Structure formats: C-alpha cells, structure tokens
PDB file of C-alpha atoms in Angstrom:
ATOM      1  CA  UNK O   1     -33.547 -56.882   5.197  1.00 43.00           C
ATOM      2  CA  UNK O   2     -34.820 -54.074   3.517  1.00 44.00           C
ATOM      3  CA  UNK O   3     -38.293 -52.586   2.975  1.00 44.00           C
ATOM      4  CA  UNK O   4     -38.292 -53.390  -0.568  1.00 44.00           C
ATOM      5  CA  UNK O   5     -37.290 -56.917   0.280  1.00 48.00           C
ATOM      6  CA  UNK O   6     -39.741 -57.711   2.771  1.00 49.00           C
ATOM      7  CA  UNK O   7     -42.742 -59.019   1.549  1.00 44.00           C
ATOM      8  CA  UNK O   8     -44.487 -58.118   4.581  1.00 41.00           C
ATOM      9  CA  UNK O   9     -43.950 -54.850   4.698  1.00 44.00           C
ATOM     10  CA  UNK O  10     -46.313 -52.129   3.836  1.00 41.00           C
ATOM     11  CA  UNK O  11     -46.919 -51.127   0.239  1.00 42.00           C
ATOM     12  CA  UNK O  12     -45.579 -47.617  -0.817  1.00 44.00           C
ATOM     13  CA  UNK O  13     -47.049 -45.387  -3.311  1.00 39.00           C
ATOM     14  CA  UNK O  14     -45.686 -44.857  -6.458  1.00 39.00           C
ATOM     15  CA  UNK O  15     -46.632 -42.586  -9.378  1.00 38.00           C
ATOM     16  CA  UNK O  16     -48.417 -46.000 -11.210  1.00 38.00           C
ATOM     17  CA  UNK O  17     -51.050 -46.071  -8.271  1.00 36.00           C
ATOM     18  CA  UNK O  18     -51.370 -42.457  -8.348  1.00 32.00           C
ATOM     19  CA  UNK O  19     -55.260 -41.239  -8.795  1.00 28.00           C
ATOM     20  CA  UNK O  20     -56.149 -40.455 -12.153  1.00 37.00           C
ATOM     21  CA  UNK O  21     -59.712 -38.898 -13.604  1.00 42.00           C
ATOM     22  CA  UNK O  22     -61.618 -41.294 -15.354  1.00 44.00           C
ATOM     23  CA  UNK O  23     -61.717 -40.829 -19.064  1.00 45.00           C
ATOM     24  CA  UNK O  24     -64.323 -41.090 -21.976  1.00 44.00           C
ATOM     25  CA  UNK O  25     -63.215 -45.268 -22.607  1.00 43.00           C
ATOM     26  CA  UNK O  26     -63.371 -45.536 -18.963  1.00 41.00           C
ATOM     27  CA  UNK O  27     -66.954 -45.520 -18.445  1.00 52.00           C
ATOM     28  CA  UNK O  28     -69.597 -48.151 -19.407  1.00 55.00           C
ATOM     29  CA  UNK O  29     -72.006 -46.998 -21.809  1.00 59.00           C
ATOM     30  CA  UNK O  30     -71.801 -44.867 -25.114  1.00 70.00           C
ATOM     31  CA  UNK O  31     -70.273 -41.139 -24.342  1.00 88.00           C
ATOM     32  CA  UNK O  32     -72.039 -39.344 -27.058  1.00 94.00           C
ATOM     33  CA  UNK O  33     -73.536 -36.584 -24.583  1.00 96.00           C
ATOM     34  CA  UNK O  34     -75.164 -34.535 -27.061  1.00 96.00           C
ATOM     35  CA  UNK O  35     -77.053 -37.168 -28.144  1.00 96.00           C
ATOM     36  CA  UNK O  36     -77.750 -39.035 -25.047  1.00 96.00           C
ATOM     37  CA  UNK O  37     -79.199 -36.545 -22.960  1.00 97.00           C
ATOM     38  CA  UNK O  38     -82.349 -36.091 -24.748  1.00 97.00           C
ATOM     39  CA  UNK O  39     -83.274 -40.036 -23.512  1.00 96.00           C
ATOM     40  CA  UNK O  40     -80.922 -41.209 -20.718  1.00 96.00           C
ATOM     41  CA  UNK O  41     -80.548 -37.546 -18.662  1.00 97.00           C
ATOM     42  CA  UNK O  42     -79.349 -38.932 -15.520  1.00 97.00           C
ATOM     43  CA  UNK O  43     -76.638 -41.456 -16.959  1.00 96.00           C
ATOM     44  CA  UNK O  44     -75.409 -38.893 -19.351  1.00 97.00           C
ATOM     45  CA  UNK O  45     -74.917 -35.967 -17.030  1.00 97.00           C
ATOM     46  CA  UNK O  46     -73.404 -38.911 -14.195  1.00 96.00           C
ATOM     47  CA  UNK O  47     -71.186 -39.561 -16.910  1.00 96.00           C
ATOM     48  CA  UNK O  48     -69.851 -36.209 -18.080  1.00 97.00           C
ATOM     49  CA  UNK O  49     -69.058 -35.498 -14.332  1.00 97.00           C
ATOM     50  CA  UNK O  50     -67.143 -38.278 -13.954  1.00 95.00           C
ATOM     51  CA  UNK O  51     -64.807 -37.610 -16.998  1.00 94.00           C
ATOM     52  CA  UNK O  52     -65.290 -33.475 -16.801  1.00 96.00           C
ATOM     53  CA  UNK O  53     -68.142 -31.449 -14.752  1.00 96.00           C
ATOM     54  CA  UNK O  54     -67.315 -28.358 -17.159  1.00 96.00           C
ATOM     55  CA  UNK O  55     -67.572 -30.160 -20.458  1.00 97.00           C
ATOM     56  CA  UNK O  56     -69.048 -27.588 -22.840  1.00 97.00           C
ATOM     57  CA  UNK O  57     -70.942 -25.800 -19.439  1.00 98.00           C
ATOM     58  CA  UNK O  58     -69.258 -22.444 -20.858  1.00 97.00           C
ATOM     59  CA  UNK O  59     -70.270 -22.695 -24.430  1.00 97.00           C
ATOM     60  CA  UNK O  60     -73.980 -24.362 -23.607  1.00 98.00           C
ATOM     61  CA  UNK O  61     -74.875 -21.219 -21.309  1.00 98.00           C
ATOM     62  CA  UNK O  62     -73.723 -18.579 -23.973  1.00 97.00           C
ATOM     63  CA  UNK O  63     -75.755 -20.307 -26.632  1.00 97.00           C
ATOM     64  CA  UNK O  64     -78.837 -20.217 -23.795  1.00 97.00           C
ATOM     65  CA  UNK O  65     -78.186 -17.004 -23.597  1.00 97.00           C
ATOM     66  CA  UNK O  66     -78.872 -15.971 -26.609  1.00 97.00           C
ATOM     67  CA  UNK O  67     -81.612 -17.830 -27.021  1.00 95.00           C
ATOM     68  CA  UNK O  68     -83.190 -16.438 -23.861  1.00 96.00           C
ATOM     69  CA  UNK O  69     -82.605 -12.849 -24.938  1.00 96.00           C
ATOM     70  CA  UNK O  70     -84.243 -13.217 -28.602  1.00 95.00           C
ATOM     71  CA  UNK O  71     -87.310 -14.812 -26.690  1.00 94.00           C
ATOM     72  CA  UNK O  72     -87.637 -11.945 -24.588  1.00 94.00           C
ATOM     73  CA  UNK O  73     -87.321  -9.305 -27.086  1.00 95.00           C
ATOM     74  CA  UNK O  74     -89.970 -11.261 -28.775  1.00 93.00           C
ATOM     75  CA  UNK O  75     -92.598 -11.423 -25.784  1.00 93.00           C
ATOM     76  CA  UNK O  76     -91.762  -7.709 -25.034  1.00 94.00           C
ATOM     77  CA  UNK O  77     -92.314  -6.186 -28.760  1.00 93.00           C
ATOM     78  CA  UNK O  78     -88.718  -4.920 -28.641  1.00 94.00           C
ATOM     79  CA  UNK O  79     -88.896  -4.066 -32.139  1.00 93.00           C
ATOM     80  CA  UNK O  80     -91.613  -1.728 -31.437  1.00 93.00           C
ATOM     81  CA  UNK O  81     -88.653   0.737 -30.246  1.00 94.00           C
ATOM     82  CA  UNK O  82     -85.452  -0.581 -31.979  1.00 94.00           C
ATOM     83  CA  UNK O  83     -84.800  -2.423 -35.052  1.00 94.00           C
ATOM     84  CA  UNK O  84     -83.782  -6.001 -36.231  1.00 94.00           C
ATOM     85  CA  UNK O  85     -80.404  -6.096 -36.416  1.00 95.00           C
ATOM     86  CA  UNK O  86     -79.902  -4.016 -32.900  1.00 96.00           C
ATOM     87  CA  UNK O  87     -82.191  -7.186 -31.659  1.00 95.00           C
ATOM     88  CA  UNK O  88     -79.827  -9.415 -32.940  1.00 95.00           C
ATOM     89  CA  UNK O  89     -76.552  -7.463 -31.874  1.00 96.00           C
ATOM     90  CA  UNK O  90     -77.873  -7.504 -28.250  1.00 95.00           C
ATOM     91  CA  UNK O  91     -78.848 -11.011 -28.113  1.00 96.00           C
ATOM     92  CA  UNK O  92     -75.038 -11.936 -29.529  1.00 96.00           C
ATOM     93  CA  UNK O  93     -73.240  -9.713 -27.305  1.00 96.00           C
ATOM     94  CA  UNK O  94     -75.682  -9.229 -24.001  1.00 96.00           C
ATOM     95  CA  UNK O  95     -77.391 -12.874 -24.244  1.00 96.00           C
ATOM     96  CA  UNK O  96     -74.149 -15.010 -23.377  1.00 97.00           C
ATOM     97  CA  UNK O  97     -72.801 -12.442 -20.488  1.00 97.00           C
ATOM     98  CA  UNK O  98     -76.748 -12.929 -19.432  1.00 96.00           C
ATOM     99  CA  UNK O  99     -76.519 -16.337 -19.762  1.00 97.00           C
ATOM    100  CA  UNK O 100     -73.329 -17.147 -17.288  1.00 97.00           C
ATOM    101  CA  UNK O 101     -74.496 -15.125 -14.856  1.00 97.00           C
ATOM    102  CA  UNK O 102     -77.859 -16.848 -14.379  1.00 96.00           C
ATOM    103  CA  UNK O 103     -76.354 -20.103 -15.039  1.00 97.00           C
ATOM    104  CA  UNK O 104     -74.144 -19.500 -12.297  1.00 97.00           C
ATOM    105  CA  UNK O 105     -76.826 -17.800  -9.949  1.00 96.00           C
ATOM    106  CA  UNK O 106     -78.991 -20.373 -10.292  1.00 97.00           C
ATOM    107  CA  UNK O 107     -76.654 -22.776  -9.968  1.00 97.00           C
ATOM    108  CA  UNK O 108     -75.432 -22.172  -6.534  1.00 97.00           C
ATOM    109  CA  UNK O 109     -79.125 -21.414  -5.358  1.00 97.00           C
ATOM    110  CA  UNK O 110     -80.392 -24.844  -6.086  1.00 97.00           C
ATOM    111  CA  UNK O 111     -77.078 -26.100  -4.934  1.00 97.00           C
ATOM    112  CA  UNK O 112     -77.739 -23.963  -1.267  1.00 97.00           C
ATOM    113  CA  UNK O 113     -81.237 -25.019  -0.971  1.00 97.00           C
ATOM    114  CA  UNK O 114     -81.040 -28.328  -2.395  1.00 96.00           C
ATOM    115  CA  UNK O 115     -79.198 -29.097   1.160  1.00 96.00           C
ATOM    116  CA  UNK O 116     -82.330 -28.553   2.899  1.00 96.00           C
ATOM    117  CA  UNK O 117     -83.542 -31.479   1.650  1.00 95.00           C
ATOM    118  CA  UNK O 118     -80.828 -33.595   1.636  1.00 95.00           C
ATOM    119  CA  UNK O 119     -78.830 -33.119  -1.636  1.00 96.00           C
ATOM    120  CA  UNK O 120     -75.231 -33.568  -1.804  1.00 96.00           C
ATOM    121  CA  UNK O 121     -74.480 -31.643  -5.034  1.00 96.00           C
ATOM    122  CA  UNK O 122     -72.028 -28.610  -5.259  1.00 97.00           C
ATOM    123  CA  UNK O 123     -72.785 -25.864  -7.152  1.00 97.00           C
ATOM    124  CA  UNK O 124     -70.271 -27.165 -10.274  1.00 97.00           C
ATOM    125  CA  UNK O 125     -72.089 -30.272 -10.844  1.00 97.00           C
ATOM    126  CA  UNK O 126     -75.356 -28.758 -10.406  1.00 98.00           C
ATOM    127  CA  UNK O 127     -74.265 -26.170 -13.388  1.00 98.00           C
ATOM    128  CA  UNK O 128     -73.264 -28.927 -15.401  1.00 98.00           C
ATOM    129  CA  UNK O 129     -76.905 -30.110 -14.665  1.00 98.00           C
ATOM    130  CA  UNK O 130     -78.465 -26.841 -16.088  1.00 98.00           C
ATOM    131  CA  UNK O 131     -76.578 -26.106 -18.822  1.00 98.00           C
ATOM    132  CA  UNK O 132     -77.038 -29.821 -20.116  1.00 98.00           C
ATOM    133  CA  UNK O 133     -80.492 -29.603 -19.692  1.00 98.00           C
ATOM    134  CA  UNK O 134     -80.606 -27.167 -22.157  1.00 97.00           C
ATOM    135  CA  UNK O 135     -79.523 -28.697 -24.884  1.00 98.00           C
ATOM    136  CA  UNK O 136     -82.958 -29.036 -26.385  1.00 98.00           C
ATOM    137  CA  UNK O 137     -84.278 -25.132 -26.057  1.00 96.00           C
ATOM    138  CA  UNK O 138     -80.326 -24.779 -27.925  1.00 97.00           C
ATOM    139  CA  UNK O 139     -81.293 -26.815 -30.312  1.00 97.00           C
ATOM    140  CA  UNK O 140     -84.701 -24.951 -30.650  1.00 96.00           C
ATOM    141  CA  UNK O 141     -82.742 -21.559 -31.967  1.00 95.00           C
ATOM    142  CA  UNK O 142     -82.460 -23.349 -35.271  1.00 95.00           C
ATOM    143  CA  UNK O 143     -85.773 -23.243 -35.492  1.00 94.00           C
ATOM    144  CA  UNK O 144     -85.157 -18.853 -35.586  1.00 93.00           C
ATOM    145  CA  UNK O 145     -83.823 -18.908 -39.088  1.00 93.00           C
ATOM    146  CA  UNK O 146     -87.033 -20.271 -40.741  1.00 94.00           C
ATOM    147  CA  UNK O 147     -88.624 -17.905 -38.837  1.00 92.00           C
ATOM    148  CA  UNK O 148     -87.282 -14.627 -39.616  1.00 91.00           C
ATOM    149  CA  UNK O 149     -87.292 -15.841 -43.368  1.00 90.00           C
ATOM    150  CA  UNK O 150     -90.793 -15.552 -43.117  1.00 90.00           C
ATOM    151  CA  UNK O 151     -92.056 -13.115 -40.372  1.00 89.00           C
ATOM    152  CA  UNK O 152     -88.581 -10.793 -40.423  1.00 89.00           C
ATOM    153  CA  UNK O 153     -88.860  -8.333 -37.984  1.00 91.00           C
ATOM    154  CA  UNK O 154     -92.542  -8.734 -37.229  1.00 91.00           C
ATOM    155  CA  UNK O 155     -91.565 -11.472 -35.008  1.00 92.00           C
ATOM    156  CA  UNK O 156     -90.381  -8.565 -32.476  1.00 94.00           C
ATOM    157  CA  UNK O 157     -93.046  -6.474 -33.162  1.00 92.00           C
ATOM    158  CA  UNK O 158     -96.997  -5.972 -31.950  1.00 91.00           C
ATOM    159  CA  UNK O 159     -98.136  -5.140 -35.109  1.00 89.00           C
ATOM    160  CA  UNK O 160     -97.699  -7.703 -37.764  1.00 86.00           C
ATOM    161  CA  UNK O 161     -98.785  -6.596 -41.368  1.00 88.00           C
ATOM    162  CA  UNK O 162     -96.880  -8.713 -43.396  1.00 85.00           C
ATOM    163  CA  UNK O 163     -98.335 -12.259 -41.407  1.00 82.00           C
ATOM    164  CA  UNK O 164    -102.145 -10.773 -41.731  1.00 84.00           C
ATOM    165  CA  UNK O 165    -101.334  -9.799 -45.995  1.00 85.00           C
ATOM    166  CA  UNK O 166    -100.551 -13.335 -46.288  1.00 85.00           C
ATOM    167  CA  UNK O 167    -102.615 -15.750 -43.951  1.00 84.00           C
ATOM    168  CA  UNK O 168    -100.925 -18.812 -45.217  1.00 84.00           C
ATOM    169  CA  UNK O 169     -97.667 -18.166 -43.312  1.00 86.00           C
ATOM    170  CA  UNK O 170     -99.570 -18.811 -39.941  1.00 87.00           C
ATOM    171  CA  UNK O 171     -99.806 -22.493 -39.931  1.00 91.00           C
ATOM    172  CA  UNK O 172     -95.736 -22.990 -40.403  1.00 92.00           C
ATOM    173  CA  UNK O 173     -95.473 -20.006 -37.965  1.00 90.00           C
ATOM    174  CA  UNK O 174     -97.832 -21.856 -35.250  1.00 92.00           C
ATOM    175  CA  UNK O 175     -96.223 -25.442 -36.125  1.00 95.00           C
ATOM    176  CA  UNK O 176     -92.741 -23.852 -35.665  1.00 94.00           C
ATOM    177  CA  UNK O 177     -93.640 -22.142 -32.313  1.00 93.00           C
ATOM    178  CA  UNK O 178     -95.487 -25.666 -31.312  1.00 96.00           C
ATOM    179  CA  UNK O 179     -92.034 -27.505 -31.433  1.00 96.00           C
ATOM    180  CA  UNK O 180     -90.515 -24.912 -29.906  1.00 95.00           C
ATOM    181  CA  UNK O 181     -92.982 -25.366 -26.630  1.00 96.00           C
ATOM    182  CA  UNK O 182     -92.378 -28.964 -27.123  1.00 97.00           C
ATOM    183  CA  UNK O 183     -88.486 -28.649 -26.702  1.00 97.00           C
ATOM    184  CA  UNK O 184     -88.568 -26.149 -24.027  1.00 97.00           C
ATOM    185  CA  UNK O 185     -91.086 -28.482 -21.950  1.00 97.00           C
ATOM    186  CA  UNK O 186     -88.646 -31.366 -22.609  1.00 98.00           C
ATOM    187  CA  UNK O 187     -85.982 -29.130 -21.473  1.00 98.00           C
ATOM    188  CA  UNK O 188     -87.665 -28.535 -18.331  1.00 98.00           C
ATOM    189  CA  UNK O 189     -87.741 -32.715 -17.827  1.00 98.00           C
ATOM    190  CA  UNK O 190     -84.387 -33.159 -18.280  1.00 98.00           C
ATOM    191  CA  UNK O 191     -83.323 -30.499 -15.869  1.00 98.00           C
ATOM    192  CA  UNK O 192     -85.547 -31.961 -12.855  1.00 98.00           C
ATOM    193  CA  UNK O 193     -84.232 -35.381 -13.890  1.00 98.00           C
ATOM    194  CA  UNK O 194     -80.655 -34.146 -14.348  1.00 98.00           C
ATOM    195  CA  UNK O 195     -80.646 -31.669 -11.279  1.00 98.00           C
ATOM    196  CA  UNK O 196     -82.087 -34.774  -9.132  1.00 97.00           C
ATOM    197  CA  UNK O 197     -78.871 -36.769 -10.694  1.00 97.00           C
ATOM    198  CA  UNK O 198     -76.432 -34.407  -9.202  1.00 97.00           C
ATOM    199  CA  UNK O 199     -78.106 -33.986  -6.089  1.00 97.00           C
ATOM    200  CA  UNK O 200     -78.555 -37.697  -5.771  1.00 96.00           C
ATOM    201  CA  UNK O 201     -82.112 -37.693  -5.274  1.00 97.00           C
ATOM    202  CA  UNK O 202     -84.494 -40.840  -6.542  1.00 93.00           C
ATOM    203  CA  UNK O 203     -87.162 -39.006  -8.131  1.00 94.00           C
ATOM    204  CA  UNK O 204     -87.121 -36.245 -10.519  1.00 97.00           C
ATOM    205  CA  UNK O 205     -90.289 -34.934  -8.648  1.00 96.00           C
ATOM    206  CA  UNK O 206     -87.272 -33.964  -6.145  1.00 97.00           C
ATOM    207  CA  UNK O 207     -85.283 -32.368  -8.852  1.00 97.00           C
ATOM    208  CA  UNK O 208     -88.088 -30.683  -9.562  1.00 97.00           C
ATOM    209  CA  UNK O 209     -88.946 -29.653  -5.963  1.00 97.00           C
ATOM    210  CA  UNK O 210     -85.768 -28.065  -5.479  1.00 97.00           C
ATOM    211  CA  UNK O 211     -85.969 -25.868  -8.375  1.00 97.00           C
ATOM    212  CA  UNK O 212     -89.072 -24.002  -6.669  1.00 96.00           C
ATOM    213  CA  UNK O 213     -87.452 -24.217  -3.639  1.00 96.00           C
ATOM    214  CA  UNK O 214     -84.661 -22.219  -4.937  1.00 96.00           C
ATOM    215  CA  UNK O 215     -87.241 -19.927  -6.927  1.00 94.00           C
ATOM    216  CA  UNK O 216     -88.947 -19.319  -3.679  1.00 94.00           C
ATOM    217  CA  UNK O 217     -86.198 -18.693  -1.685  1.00 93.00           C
ATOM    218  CA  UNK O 218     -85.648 -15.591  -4.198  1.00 91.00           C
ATOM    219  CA  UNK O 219     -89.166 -14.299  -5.262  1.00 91.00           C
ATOM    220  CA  UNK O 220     -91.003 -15.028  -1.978  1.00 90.00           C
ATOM    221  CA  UNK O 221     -88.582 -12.078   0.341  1.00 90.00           C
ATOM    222  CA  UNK O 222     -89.710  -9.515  -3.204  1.00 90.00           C
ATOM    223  CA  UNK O 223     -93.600 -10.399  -3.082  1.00 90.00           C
ATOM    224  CA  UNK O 224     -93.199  -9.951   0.745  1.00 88.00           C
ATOM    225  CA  UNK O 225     -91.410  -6.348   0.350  1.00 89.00           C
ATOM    226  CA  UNK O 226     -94.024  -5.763  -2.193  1.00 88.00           C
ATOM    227  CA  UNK O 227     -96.809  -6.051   0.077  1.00 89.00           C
ATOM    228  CA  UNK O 228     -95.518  -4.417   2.432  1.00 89.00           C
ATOM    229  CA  UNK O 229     -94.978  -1.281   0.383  1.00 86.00           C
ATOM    230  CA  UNK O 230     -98.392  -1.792  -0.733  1.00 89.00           C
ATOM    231  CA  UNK O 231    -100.024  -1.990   2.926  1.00 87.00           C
ATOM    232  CA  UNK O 232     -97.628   0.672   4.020  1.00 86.00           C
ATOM    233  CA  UNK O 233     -98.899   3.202   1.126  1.00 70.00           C
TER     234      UNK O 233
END
C-alpha cells in the first residue's frame, strides 16, 4: 500500500498548505491605517505589520522630512541669510534624504536598547512604528500653506515687519502654530504607544521609556566628552 493510500501515514506538504502573508481581508477590524492611527495606535500599527511592516514607511519619512527641515529653518532664522524659495528647495531635496536617515538611525537605536528592557522588536517593525507615528506632524505641513500666505518669508526670519504693520494676522498665526503643538504632542503619544506595540510592552510609559533610553544612550557619551574638554581646558 502506498503512502498516498494509507490513511495513517504522515501528511505531506503541498503548495495549498504552503505559508502565505496575511492580507488586508484577513485581519479583524477596519484596515484604513491612515485613519485609524490617530485613535487605535497599537491595533493599527499590529495590523499593518501583519499584512506589510514597510507599508508607506518610505514615503511617511520623506514627507517628515520635510517637515522637520522647514521647522528648523524656522527656529534658526534661516531666512536671515538665504531666501524663500532656497528654504523651500532644501527642505524638498535635503528634508527626505534627512528624514530616512534618522528614521532609520533611530530606528535601530530604540530597537538595540529596547532589548535591555525586554523588547522583542527588530529594527523594521520599530520603523514602521516611527514613521506611523508621524502621521499627525505630516498632516500638520498643511497647515504651512496658510501660513506663508500670510507671513511669507517672515516666517524664516527674526525680523518680522509685515506681522507688526498688520497686528490682526497674529491671532490666526498663534491659532495655527497652537494646532500645530497640538499635533506634534499627539504625535509624540502615538509613537510611545506604537513603539510599545512593536516592542510588545503593556504600557506606553515603556514605549516611552525606551525612547530616552535610546536618546541617552547617544547624548549622554557627547555631554560626557563635553565635560571633559571643559575640565581639561
């Protein structure tokens, strides 16, 4: 009697009970990420790792990026020494390259130190994480365009004639920048709630822990050096 025939024999693999990735209709739950992760974080990031950990991860850290690199060229009065549309060139161009990179340094530093205290992400799913998180301070560029409309260039600048010749534009200018705090601190929520996903930690308050862990295990060794230099001159 054959194999095949026997019913006791063991079961061979064929390519039906081969593994397969879950897909979108797989999972339980709505699979509308963009609009999920601003109120379910955890589920939403478990969810696009299970079906694919680098879902949009490229495009969301470019579009970071550039949001990163306009707010820092606002803080440091860039257009004191260059003009608008250079500001804008470099955030478009230099702002995503800026924004990989740190994605994927940061990334693998949480990932490293989030071992320490137990977590069991890698440093994939823990950019996925990130770059999620993000979605809101992405969503907060829109928020730009009103913006320049009214303050144009002075909104790189330390001297701001055109906002003090007309005083009304300061309340929309202050309620703009208000929601922009308010997305970038909701931001920061969902990335110690979705970092604590990945790393399969309880509490956010863990997620959160191992981002300064990872920040310390960078700026601590610099302050350190510092001092010395300091002590030593």
């Amino acid at each position: 009697m054959s194999d095949y025939q026997n019913p006791y024999s063991t079961p061979q693999a064929t390519a039906d009970n081969s593994f397969q990735r879950p897909s979108e209709h797989d999972l339980q739950g709505e699979f509308k990420p963009f609009k999920t992760i601003w109120l379910s974080p955890r589920r939403t990031v478990r969810q696009i790792v299970s079906v694919d950990p680098t879902l949009h991860v490229l495009l969301l850290a470019c579009l970071s990026g550039v949001g990163e690199t306009l707010d820092r060229a606002s803080m440091r009065n860039l257009g004191d020494v260059v003009s608008l549309p250079v500001i804008i060139a470099i955030a478009c161009l230099l702002g995503p390259v800026g924004g990989i990179v740190g994605l994927w340094i940061g990334s693998w530093l949480i990932a490293f130190t989030g071992k320490w205290i137990g977590g069991t992400g890698t440093s994939e799913t823990v950019r996925t994480a990130i770059a999620w998180a993000s979605v809101p301070t992405i969503v907060a560029m829109l928020l730009w365009i009103p913006q320049l409309l009214m303050m144009r260039e002075e909104l790189f600048t330390s001297e701001t004639p055109r906002l003090e010749a007309n005083p009304g534009l300061i309340v929309p200018v202050l309620a703009l920048s208000l929601v922009e705090i308010v997305l970038a601190v909701w931001s920061f929520v969902l990335m110690c709630n979705t970092i604590a996903e990945v790393q399969s930690f309880g509490s956010a308050w863990r997620g959160f822990s191992n981002m300064l862990l990872a920040g310390a295990v960078v700026f601590v060794p610099i302050i350190a050096l510092v001092l010395v230099a300091i002590a030593v001159g």
